[in-house]
mmCIF file of C-alpha atoms in Angstrom:
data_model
loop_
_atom_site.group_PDB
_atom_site.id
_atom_site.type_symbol
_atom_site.label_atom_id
_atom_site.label_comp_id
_atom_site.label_asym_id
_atom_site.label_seq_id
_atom_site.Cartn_x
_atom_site.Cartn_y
_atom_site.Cartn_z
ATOM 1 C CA UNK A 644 -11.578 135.123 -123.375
ATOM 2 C CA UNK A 645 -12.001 133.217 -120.022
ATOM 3 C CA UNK A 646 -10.025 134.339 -116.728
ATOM 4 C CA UNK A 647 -8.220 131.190 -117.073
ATOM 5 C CA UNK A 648 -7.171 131.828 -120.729
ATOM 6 C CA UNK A 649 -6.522 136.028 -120.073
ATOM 7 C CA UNK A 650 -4.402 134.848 -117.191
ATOM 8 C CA UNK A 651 -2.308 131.925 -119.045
ATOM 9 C CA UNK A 652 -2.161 134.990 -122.329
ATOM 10 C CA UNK A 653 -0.292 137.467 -119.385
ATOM 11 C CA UNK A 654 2.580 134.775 -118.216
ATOM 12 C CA UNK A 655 3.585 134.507 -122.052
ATOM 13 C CA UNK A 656 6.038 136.454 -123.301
ATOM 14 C CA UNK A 657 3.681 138.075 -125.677
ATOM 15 C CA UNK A 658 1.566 138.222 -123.128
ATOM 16 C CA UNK A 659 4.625 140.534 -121.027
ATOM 17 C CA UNK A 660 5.253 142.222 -123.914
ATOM 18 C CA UNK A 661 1.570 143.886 -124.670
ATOM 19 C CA UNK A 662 1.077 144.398 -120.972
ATOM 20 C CA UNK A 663 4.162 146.073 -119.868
ATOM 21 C CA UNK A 664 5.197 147.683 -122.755
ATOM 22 C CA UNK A 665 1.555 148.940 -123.477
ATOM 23 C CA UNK A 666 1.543 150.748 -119.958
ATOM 24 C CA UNK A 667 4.922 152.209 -120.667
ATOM 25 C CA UNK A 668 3.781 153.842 -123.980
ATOM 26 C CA UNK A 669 0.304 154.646 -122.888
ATOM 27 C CA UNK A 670 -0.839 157.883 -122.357
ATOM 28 C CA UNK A 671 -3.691 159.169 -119.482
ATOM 29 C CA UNK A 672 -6.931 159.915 -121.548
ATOM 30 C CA UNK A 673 -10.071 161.441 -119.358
ATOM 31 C CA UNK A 674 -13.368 160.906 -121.369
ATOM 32 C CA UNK A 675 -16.870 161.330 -120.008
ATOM 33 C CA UNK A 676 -15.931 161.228 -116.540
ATOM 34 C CA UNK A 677 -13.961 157.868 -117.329
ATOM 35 C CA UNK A 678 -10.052 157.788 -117.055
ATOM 36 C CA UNK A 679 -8.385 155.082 -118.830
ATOM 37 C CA UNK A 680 -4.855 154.625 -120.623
ATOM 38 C CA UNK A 681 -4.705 154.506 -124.234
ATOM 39 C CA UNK A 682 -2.052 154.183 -126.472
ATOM 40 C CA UNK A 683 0.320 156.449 -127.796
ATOM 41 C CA UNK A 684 -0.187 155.007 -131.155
ATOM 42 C CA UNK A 685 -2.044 152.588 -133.226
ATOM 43 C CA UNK A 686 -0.779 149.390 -132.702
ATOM 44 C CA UNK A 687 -0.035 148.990 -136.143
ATOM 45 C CA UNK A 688 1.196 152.019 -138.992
ATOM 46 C CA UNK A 689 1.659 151.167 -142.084
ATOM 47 C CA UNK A 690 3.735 154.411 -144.164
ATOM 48 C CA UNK A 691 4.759 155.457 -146.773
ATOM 49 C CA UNK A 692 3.705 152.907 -148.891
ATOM 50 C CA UNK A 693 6.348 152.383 -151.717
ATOM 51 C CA UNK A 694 8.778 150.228 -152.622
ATOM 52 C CA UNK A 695 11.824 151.260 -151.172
ATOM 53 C CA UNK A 696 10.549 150.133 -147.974
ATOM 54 C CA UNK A 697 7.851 150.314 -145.009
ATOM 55 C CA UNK A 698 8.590 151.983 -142.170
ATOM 56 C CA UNK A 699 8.480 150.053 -138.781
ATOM 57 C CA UNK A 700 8.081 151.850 -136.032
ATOM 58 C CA UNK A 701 9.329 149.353 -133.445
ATOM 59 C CA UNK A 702 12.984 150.602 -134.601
ATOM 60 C CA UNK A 703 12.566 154.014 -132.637
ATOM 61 C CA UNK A 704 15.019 154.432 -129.934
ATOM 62 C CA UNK A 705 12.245 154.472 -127.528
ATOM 63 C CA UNK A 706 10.421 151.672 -128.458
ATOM 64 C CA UNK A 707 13.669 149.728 -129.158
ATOM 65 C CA UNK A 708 15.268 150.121 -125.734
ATOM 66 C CA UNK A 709 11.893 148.903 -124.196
ATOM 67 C CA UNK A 710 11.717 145.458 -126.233
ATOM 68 C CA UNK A 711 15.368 144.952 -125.656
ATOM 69 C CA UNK A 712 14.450 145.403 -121.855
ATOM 70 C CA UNK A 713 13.173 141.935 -122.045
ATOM 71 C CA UNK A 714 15.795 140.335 -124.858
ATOM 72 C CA UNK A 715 18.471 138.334 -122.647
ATOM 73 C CA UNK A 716 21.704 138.544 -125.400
ATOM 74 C CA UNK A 717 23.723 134.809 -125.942
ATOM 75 C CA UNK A 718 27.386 135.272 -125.815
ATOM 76 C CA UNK A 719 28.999 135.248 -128.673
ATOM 77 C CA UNK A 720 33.002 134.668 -127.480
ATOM 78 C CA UNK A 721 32.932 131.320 -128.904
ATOM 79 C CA UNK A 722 31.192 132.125 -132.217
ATOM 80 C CA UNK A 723 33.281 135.017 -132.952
ATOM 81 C CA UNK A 724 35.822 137.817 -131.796
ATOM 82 C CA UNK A 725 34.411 140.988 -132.966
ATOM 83 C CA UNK A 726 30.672 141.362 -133.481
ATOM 84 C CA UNK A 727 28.060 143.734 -134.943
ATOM 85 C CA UNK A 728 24.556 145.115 -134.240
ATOM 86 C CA UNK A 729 22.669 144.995 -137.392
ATOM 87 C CA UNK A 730 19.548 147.295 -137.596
ATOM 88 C CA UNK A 731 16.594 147.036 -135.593
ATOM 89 C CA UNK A 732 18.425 144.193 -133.465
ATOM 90 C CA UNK A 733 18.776 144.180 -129.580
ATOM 91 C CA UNK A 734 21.876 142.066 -129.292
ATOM 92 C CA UNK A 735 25.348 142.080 -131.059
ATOM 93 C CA UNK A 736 25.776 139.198 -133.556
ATOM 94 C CA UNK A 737 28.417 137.225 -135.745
ATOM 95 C CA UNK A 738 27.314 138.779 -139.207
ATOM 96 C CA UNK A 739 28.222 140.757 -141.995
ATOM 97 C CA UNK A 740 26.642 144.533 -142.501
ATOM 98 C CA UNK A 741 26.508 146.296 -145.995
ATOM 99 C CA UNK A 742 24.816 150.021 -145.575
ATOM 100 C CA UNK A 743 24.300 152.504 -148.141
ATOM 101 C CA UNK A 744 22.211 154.851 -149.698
ATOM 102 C CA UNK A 745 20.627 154.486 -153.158
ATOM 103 C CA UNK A 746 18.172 156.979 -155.342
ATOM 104 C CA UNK A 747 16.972 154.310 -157.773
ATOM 105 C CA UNK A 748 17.111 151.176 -155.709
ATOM 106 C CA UNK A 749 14.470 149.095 -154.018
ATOM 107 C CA UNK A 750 13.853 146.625 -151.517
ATOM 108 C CA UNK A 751 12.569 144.067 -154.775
ATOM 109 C CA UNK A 752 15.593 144.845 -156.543
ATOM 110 C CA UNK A 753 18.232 144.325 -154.205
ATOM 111 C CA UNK A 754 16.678 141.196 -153.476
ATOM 112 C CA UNK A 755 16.700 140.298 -156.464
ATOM 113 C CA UNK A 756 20.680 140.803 -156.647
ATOM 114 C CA UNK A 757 21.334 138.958 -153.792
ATOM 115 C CA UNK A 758 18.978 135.831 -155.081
ATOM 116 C CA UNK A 759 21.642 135.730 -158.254
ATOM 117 C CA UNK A 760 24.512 136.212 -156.233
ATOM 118 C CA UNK A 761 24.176 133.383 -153.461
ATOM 119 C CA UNK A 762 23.671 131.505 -156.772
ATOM 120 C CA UNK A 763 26.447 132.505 -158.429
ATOM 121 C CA UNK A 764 28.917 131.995 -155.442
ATOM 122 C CA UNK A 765 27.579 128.912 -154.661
ATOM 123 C CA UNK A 766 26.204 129.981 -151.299
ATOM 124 C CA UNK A 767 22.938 128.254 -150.915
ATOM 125 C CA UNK A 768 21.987 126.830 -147.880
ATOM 126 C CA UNK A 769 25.133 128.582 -146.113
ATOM 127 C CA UNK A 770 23.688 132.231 -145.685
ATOM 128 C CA UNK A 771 20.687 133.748 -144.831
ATOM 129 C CA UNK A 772 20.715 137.668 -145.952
ATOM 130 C CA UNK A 773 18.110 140.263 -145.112
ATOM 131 C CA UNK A 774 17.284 143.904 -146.802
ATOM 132 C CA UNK A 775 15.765 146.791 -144.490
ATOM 133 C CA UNK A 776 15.172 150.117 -145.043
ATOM 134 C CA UNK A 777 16.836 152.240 -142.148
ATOM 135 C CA UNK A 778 15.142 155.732 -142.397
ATOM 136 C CA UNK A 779 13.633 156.663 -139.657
ATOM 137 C CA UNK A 780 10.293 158.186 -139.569
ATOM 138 C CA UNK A 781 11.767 161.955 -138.405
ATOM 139 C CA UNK A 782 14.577 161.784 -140.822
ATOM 140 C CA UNK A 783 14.833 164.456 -143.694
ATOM 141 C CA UNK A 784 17.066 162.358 -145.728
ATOM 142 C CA UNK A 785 15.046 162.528 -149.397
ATOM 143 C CA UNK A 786 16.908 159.555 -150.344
ATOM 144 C CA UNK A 787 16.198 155.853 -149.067
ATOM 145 C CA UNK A 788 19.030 154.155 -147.051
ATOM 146 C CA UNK A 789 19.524 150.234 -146.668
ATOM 147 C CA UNK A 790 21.250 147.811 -145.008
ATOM 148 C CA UNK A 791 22.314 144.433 -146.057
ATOM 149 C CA UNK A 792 22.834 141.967 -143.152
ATOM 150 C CA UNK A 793 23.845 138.153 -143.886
ATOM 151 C CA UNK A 794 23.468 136.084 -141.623
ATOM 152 C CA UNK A 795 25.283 132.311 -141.258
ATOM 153 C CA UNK A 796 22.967 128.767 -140.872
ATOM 154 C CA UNK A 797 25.920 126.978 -139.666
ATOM 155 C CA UNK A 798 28.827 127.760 -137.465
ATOM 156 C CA UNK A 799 30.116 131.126 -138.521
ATOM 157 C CA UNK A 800 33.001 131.950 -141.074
ATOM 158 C CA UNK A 801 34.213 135.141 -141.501
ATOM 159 C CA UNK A 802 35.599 134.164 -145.137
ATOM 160 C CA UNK A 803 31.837 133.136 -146.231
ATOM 161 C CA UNK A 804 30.411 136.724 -144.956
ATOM 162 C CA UNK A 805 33.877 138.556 -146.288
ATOM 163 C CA UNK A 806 33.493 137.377 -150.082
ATOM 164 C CA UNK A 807 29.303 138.064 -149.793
ATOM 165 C CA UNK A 808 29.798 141.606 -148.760
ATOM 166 C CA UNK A 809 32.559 142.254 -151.224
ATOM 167 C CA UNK A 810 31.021 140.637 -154.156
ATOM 168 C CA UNK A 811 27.952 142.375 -153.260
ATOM 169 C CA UNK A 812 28.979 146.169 -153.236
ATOM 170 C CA UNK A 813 30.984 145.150 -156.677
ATOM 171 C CA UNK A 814 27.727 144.159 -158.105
ATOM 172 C CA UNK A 815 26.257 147.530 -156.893
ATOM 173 C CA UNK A 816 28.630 149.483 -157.760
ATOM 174 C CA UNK A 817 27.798 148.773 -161.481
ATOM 175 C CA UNK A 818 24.766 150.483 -161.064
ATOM 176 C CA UNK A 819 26.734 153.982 -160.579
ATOM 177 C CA UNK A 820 26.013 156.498 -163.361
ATOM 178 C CA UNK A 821 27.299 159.669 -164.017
ATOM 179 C CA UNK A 822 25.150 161.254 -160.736
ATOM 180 C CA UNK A 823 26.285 158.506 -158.549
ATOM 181 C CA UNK A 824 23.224 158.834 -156.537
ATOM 182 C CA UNK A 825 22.313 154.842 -157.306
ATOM 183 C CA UNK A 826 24.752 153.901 -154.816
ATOM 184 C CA UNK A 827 27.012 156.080 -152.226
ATOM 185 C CA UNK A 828 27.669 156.651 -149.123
ATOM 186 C CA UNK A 829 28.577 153.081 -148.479
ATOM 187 C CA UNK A 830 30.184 151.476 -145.598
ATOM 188 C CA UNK A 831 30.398 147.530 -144.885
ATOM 189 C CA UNK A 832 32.147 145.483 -141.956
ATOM 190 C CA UNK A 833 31.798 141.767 -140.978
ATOM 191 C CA UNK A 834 32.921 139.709 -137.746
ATOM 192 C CA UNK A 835 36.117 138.090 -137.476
ATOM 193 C CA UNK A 836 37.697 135.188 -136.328
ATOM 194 C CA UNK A 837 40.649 134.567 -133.876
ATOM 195 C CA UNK A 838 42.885 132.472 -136.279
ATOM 196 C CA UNK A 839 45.418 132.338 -133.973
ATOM 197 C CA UNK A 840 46.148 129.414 -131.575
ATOM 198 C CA UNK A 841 44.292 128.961 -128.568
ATOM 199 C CA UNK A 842 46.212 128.850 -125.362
ATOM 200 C CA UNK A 843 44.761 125.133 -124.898
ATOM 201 C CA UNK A 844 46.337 124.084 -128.179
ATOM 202 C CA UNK A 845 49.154 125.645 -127.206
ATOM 203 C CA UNK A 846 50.068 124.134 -124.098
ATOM 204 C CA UNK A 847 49.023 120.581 -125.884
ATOM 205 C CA UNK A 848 51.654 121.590 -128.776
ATOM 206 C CA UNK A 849 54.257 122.438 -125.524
ATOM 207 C CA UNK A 850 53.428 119.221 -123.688
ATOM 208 C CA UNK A 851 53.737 116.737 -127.189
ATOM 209 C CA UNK A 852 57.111 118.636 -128.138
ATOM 210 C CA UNK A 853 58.591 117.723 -124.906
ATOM 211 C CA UNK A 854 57.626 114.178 -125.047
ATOM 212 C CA UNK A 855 58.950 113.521 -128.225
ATOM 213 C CA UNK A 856 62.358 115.396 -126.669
ATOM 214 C CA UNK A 857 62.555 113.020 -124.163
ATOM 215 C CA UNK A 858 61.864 109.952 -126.185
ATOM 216 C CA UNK A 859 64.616 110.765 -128.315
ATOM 217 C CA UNK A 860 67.064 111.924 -125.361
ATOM 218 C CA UNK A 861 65.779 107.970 -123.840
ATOM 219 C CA UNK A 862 66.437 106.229 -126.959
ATOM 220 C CA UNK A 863 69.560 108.382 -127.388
ATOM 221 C CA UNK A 864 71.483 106.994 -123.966
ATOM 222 C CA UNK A 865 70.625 103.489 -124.341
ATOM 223 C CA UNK A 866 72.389 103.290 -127.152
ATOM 224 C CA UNK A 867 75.964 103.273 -125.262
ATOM 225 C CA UNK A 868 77.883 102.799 -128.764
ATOM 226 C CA UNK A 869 76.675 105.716 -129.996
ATOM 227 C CA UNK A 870 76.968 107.904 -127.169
ATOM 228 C CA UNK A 871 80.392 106.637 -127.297
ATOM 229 C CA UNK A 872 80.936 107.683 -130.959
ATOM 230 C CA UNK A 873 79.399 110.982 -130.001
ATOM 231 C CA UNK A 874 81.603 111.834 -127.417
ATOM 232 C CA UNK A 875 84.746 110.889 -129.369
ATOM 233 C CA UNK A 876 83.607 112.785 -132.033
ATOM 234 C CA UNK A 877 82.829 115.511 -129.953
ATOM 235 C CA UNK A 878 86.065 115.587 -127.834
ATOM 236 C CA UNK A 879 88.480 114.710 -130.821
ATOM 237 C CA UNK A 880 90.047 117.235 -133.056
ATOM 238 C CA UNK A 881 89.799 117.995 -136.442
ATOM 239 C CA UNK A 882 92.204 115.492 -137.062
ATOM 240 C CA UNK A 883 91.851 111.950 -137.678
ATOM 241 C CA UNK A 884 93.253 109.203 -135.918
ATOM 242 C CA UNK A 885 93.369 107.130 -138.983
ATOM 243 C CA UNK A 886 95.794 106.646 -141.748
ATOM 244 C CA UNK A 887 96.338 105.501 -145.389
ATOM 245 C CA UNK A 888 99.174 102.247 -145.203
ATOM 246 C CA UNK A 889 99.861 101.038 -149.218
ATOM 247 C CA UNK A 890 100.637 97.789 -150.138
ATOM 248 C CA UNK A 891 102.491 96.768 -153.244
ATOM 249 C CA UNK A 892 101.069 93.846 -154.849
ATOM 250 C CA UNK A 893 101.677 92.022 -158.084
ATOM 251 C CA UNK A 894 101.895 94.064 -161.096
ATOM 252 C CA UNK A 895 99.338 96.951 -160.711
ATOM 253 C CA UNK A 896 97.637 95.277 -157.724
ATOM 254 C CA UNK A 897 98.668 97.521 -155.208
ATOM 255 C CA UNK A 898 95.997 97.928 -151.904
ATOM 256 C CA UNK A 899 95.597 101.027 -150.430
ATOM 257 C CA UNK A 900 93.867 100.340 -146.889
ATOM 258 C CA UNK A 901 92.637 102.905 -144.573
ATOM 259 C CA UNK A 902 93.669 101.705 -140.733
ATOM 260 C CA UNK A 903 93.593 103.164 -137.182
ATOM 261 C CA UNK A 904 97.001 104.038 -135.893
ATOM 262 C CA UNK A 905 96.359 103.483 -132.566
ATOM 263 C CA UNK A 906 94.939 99.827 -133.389
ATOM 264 C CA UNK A 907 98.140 99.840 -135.561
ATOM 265 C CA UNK A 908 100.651 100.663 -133.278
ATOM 266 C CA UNK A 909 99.001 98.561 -130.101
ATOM 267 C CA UNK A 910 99.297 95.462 -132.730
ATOM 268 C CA UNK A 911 103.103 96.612 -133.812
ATOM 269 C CA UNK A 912 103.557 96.275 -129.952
ATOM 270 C CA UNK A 913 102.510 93.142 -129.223
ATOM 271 C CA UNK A 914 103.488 91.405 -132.069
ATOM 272 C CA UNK A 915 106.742 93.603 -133.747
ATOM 273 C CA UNK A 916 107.921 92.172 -137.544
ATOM 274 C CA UNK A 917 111.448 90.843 -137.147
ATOM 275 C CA UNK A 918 114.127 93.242 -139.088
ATOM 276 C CA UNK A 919 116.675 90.374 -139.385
ATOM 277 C CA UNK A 920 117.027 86.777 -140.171
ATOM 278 C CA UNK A 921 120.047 84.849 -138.814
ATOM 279 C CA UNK A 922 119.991 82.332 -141.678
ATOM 280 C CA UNK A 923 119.592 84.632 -145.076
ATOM 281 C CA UNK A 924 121.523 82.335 -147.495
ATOM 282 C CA UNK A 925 118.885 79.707 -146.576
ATOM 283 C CA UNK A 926 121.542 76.697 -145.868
ATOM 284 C CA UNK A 927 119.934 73.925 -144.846
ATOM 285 C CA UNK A 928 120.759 73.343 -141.032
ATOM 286 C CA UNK A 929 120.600 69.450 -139.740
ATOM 287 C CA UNK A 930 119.423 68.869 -136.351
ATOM 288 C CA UNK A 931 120.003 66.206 -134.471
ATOM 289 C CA UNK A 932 119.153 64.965 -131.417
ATOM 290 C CA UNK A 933 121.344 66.382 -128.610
ATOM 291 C CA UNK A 934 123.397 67.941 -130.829
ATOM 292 C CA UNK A 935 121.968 71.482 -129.937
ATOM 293 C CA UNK A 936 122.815 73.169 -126.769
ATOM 294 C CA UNK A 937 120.803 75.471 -124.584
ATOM 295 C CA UNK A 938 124.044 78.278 -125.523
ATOM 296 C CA UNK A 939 123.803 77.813 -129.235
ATOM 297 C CA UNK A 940 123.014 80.734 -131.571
ATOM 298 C CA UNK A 941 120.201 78.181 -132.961
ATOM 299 C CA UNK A 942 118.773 77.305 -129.859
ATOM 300 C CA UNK A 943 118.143 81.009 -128.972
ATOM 301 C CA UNK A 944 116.432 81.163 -132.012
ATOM 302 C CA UNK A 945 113.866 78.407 -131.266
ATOM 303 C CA UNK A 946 111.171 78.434 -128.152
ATOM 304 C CA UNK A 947 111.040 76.199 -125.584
ATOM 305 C CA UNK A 948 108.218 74.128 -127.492
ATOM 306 C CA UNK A 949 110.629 73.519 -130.758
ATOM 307 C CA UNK A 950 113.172 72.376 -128.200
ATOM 308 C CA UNK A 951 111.571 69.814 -126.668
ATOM 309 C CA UNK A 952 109.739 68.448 -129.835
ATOM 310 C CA UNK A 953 113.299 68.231 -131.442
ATOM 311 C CA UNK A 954 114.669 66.506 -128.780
#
């Protein structure tokens, strides 16, 4: 390794992470007149070699806190409203967590599960689930504990990661005996959602409802017979100002016609029915020219028209 390369190796972040974090978990070691810092640890354990798991020992607190030193977190208050940490992880995330503890279980076989169930829910391509072992390397628990995270590929949905967890620890629980110790001690949560509306659409809701109030209230008043018919309506009283008039006809012909009685009575006004006829035995009357005076009971009877056309 050239100074050029070492030097280009250190402004990496890998490079960062070996250098800084290597001096923070090195310990002073004084060897043949020679002081130098070594590690705390091999950079690499490998333990207990089984099935239900490897132990990493990047999840101690210690070592933890130092990577996540040099993890900047994303925000997640677009992606989600509630989050969780799944294990091992520096940053809170939009997921769904399924923890328990399991005698019989391994890593194989509950990824095995999990294969057949994104089948079987039709969930391919949609979430990406992970299995870790979560004992830590000072724990005296005797029995393994795991935890389940799925993850999302595309925008989040807390519906996808709510029927994955469920259908999950259903499928586990089958594998309960009469010991129970092949699954207990569970506990699950997922992120959620804010279904509700936000205060943008809400304002844009506000704003299109009182457009579509004043559109109406606009087409409303240019109508000027309506508003008319409104206001009568509303300023009348129960009653109505029309009534039924019958009309006998011929035979069973009779009309029954539905009029206003104010139209009725301004036409009986202006043009009243005469109640009396002076001639009722229908003689025939001659006229003659200048035989009818201006003082006759005849020529009181006729208009000033008929007069002069009979004279």
């Amino acid at each position: 390794m050239s100074t050029h390369s070492f030097t280009r190796f250190v402004k990496t972040m890998e490079g960062q992470y070996q250098v800084l974090l290597g001096h923070a978990l090195a310990k002073e070691s004084f060897e043949d007149n020679v002081s130098r810092m070594l590690p705390v640890k091999d950079p690499v354990i490998i333990l207990n070699k089984e099935k239900v798991g490897d132990y990493n020992p990047n999840i101690e607190n210690k070592t933890l806190s130092l990577i996540c030193n040099y993890v900047q977190c994303p925000s997640t208050a677009s992606n989600c409203t509630t989050t969780v940490r799944p294990f091992g992880h520096c940053c809170d995330v939009c997921a769904g967590l399924l923890t328990f503890a399991s005698e019989s279980l391994t890593v194989s076989k509950i990824f095995g599960l999990i294969s057949k169930l994104v089948k079987e829910i039709h969930l391919d391509g949609l979430v990406l689930p992970s299995v870790e072992r979560i004992n830590g390397e000072d724990d005296n628990d005797l029995i393994p504990r795991f935890q389940v995270a799925v993850f999302q590929q595309q925008t989040y949905d807390d519906t996808i990661s709510r029927i994955f967890i469920k259908q999950l620890h259903n499928k586990l629980m089958n594998f309960q005996t009469q010991n129970g110790l092949e699954y207990f001690n569970y506990e699950y949560d997922w992120s959620l959602l804010d279904h509700s509306y936000a205060p943008a659409s809400k304002i844009a809701g506000l704003v299109t409802f009182c457009i579509v109030i004043l559109i109406a209230a606009a087409l409303f008043w240019r109508n000027a017979d309506e508003r008319e018919r409104f206001r009568a309506f509303v300023s009348s009283n129960t009653s109505s100002s029309f009534r039924v008039v019958w009309h006998p006809g011929k035979e069973d012909d009779d009309v029954v016609q539905l009029v206003n009685s104010s139209e009725d009575l301004i036409s009986e006004e202006e043009d009243p029915l005469p109640t009396s006829f002076s001639n009722m035995n229908h003689e025939p009357v001659l006229l003659q020219s200048g035989a009818i005076t201006t003082g006759s009971p005849i020529a009181e009877e006729l208009t000033a028209m008929e007069m002069k056309m009979i004279e």
